[in-house]
Coordinates of C-alpha atoms in Angstrom, one line a residue:
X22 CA 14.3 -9.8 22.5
X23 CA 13.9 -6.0 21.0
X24 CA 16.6 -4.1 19.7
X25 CA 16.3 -0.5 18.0
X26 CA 15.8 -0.6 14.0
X27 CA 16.2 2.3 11.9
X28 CA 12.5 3.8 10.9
X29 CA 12.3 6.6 8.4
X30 CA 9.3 9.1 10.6
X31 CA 10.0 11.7 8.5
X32 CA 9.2 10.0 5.3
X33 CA 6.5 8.4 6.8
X34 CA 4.9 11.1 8.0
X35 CA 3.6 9.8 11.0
X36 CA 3.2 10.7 14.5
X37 CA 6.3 12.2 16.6
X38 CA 6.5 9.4 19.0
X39 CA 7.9 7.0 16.3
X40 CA 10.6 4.1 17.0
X41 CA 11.7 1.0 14.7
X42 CA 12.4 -2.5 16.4
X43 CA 14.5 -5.5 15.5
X44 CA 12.9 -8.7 16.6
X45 CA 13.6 -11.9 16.3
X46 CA 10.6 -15.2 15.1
X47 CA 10.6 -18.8 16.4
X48 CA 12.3 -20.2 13.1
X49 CA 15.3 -17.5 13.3
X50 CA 14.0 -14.8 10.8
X51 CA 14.9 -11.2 11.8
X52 CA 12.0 -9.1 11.3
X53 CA 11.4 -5.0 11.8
X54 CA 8.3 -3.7 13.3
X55 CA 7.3 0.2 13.7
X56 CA 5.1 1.6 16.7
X57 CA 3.8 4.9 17.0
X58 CA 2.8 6.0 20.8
X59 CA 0.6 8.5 20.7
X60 CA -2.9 7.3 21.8
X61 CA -3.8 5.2 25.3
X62 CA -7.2 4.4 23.8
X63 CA -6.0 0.9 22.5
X64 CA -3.1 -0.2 20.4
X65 CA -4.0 -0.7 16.4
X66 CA -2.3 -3.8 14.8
X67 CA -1.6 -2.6 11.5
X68 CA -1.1 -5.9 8.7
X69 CA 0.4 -4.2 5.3
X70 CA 0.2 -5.8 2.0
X71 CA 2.9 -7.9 -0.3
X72 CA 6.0 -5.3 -1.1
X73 CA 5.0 -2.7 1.3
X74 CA 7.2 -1.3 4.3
X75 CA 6.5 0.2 7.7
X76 CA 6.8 3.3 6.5
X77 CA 3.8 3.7 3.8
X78 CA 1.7 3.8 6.8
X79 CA 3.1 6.6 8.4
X80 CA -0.5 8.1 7.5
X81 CA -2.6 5.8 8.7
X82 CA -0.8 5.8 12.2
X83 CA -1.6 9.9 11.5
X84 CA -5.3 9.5 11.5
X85 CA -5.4 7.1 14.2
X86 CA -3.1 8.7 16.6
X87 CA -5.6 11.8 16.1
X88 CA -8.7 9.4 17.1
X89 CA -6.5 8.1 20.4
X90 CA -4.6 5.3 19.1
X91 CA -1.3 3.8 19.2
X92 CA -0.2 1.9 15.7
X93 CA 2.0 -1.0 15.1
X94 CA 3.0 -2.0 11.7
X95 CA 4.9 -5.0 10.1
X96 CA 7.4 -5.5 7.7
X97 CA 6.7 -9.4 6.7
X98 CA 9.8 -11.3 5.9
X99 CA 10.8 -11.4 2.3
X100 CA 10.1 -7.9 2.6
X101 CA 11.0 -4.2 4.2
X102 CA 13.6 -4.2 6.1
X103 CA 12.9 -7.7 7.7
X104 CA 14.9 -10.6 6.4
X105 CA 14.8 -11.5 2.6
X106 CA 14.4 -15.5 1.6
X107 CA 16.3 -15.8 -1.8
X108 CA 19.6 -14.5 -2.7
X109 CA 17.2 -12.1 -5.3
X110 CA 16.1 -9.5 -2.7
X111 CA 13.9 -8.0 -5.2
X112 CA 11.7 -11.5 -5.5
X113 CA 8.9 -11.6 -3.2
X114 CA 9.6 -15.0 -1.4
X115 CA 7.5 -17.3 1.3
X116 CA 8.2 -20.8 2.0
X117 CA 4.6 -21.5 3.3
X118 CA 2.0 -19.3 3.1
X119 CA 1.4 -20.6 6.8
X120 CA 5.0 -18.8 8.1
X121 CA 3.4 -15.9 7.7
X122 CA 1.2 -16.8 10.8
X123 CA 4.9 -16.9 13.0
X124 CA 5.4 -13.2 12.1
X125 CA 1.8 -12.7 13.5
X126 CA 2.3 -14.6 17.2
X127 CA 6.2 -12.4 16.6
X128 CA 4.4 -9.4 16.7
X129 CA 1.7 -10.1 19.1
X130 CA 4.6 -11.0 21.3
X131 CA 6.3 -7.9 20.5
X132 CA 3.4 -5.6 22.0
X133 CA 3.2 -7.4 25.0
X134 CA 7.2 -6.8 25.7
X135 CA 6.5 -3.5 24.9
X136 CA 3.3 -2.4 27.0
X137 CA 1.2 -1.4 24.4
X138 CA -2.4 -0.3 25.2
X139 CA -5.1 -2.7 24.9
X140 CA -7.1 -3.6 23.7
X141 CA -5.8 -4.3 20.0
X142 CA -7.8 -3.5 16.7
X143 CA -6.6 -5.3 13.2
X144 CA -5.9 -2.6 10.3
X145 CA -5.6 -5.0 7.1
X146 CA -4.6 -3.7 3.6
X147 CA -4.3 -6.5 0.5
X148 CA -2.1 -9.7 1.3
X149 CA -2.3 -8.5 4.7
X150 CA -6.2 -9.3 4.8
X151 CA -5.4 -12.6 3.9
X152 CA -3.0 -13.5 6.4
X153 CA -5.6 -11.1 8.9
X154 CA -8.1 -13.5 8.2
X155 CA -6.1 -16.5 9.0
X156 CA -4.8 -15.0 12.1
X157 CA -8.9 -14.2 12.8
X158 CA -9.8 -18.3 12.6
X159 CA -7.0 -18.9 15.1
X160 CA -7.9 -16.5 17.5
X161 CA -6.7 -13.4 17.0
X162 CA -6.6 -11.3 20.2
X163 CA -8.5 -8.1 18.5
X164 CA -12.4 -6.0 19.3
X165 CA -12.7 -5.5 15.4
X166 CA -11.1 -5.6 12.2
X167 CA -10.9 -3.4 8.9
X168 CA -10.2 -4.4 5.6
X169 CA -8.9 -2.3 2.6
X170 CA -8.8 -4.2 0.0
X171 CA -8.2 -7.7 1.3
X172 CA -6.3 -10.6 -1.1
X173 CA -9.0 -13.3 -0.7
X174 CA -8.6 -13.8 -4.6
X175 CA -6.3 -12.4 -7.1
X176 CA -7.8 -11.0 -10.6
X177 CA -5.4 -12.5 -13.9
X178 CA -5.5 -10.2 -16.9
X179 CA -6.3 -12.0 -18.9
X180 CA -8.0 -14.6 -16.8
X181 CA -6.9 -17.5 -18.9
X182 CA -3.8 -17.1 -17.0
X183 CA -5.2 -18.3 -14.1
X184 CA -5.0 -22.1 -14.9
X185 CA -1.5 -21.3 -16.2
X186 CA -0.4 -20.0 -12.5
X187 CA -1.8 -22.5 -10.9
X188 CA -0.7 -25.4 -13.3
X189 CA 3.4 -24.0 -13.2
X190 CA 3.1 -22.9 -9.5
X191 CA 2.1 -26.5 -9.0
X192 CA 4.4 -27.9 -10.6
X193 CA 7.5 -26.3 -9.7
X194 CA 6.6 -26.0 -6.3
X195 CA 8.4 -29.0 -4.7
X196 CA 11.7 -27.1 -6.7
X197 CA 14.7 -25.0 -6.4
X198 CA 12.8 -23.5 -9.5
X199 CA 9.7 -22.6 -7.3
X200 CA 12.3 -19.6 -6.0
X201 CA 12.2 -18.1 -9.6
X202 CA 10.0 -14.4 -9.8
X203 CA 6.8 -15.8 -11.5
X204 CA 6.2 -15.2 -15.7
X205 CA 5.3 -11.7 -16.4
X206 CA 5.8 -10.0 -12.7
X207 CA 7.7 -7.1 -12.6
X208 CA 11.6 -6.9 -12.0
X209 CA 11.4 -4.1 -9.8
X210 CA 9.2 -2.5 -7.5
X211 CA 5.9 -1.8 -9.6
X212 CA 5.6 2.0 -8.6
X213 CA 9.1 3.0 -10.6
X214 CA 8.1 0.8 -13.0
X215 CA 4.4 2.5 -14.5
X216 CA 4.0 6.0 -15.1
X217 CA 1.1 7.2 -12.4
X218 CA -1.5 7.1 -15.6
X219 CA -1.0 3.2 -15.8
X220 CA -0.8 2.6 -12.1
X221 CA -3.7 0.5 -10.9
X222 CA -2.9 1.7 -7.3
X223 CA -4.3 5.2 -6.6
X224 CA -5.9 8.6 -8.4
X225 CA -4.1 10.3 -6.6
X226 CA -1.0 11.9 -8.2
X227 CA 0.5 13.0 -5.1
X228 CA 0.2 10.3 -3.2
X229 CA 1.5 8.0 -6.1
X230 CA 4.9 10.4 -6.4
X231 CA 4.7 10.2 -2.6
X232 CA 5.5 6.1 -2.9
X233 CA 7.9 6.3 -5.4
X234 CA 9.7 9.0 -3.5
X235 CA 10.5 6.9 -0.3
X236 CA 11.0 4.0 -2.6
X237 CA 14.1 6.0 -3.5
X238 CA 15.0 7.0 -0.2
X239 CA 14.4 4.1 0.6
X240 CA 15.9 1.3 -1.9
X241 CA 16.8 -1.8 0.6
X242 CA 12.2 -1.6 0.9
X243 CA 12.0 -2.0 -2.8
X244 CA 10.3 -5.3 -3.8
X245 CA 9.3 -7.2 -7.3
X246 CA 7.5 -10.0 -8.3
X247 CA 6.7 -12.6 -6.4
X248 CA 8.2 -15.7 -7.0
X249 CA 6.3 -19.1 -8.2
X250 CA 6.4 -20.6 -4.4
X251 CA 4.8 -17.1 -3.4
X252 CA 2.1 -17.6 -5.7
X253 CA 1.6 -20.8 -4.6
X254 CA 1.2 -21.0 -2.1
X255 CA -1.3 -17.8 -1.8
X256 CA -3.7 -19.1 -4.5
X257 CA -4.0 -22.3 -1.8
X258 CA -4.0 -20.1 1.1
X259 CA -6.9 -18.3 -0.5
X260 CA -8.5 -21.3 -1.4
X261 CA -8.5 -22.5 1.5
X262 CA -9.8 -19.6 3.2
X263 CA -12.8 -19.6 0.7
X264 CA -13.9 -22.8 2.4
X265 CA -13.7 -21.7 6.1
X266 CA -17.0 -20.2 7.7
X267 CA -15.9 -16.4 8.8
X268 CA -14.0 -15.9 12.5
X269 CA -16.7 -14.1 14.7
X270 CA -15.6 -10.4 14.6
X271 CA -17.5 -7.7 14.0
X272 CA -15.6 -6.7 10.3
X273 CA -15.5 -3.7 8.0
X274 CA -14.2 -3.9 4.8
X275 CA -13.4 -1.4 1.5
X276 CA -13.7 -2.7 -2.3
X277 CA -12.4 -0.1 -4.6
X278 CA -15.3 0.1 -7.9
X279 CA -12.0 0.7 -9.8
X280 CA -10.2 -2.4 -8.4
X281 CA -8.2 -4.6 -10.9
X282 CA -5.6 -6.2 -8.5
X283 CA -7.5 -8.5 -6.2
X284 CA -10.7 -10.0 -7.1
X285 CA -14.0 -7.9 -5.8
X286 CA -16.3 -10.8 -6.3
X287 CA -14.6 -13.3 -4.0
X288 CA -14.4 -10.0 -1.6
X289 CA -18.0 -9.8 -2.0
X290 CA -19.0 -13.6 -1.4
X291 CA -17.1 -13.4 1.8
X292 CA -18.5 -10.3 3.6
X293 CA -22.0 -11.7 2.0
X294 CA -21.5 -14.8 4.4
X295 CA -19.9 -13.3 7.6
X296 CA -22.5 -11.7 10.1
X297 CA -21.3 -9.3 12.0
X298 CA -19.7 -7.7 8.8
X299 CA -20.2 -4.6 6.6
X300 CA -19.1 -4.0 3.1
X301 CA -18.1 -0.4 2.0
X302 CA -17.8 -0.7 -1.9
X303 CA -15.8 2.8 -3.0
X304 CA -17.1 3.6 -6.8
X305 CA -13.9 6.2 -7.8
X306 CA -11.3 4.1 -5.9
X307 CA -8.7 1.5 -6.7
X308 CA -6.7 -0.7 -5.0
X309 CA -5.0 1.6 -2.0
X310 CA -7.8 3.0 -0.2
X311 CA -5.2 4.5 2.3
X312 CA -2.8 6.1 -0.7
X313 CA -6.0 7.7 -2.7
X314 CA -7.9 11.0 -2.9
X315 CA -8.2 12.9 0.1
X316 CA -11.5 12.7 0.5
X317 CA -11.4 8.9 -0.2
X318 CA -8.7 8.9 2.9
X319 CA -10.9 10.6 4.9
X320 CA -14.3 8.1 4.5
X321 CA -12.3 5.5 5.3
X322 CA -10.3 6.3 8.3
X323 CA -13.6 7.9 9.8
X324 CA -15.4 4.7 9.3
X325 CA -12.8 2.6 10.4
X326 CA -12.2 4.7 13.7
X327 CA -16.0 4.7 14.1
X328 CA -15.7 1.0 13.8
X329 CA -13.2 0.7 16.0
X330 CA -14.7 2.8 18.8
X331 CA -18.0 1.1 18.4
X332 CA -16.4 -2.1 19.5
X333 CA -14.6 -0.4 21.9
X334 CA -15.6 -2.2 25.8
X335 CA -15.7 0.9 27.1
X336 CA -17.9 2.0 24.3

């Protein structure tokens, strides 16, 4: 069942044809999804990555709305406005990396309730390539699929702490503990935290201010760290993933040169094994390929529309 959900358009800056929905997943998490109507051309499935909210891609529902497509967008639980897993709402929080696959078949379901047009495209940014590329081995019902940026390895400054993650996540996982914000992750959410020169997100000044702005508009969106569980359970998931042949879709996919949040070499190893894909690497860009310069906004929503139209069956 649907229900309305409150969804902040003017913040987001999307299209005009904007509404928020409540629904509900198989284990009895409520969870908030955001379409924008504005194109018949085919519905775009838009995966966000860990602590974002519907709204940030108010842009990115822009651009495609303008190319003929209708957007839907995610907030995963543990974060948005979709149902938090720890009595710390700021802790990013997952049981099993694997859950995140019900909010997947939740929102497939979702656009079939609501008669959105087909067919459906995949729009994945960070954690939400990971899960995308899960959701690709199982069968994911899309033509195509583009990648900003996609979590198929995280980068540890400095990289000794990677056998320190692993070791504690390990350990604690079986434990209450495990629910703790994992050693040296921020309190709060990490754009009020840096100043924009620090920021390892985007060079783009305005668009920077623009996320911390509905971040304060927006508090009950803000997210931390993620807790030891999280981590996890996402260095297996990731692992895992490694060791899987790649899902046959045609693929695009964006690596920032200026990337220091997920790890551009497992990014690489993957698209250098996976056919029918293409890799865009983005010398002057970091991390949020749809948050940067303009005229890095532009490449990549004009290749990723071309993309998608190319893979189009009507095409």
């Amino acid at each position: 069942m649907l229900s309305p959900a409150p969804l902040a358009n003017d913040l987001a800056r999307g299209p005009a044809e904007a509404s928020g929905h409540w629904v509900q997943t198989p284990d009895g998490l409520r969870l908030r999804l955001g379409v924008w109507r504005q194109g018949a051309k085919g519905t775009v499935l838009i995966f966000p990555g860990r602590t974002e909210y519907i709204e940030k891609y108010g842009g990115a529902a822009a651009a495609l709305a303008e190319a003929g497509y209708t957007s839907l967008a995610i907030d995963w639980r543990g974060q948005g406005l979709s149902d938090r897993l720890v009595p710390d709402r700021l802790i990013g929080h997952v049981d099993r990396f694997s859950d995140y696959q019900r909010d997947v078949q939740t929102l497939l379901a979702a656009a079939k309730s609501l008669d959105l047009p087909k067919p459906y495209f995949l729009l994945a940014h960070s954690m939400g390539g990971c899960i995308g590329l899960r959701a690709l081995l199982q069968g994911l019902p899309v033509q195509a699929v583009s990648f900003s940026a996609p979590m198929l390895g995280i980068l540890f400054h400095p990289p000794a702490k990677r056998a320190l993650a692993w070791g504690l996540s390990s350990l604690l996982h079986p434990f209450k503990l495990a629910e703790m914000r994992a050693p040296g992750t921020s309190v709060g959410s990490y754009q009020q935290e840096v100043s924009f020169e620090e920021n390892q997100l985007s060079c783009d000044r305005q668009m920077f201010e623009m996320m911390r702005h509905q971040l304060q508009e927006l508090p009950d969106c803000a997210l931390g760290g993620p807790s030891l569980r999280w981590l996890n359970e996402a260095l297996r998931e990731m692992l895992s993933l490694h060791r899987h042949r790649a899902p046959n879709y045609p693929a695009l996919c964006f690596v920032g040169g200026l990337e220091t949040i997920v790890d551009p070499r497992r990014i690489q190893q993957r698209m250098a094994h996976w056919p029918e894909a293409s890799l865009k690497v983005m010398p002057q860009a970091k991390h949020e390929f749809m948050m940067e310069r303009p005229e890095i906004r532009k490449a990549f929503y004009r290749e990723t529309i071309a993309h998608f139209d190319r893979h189009h069956p009507s095409a």
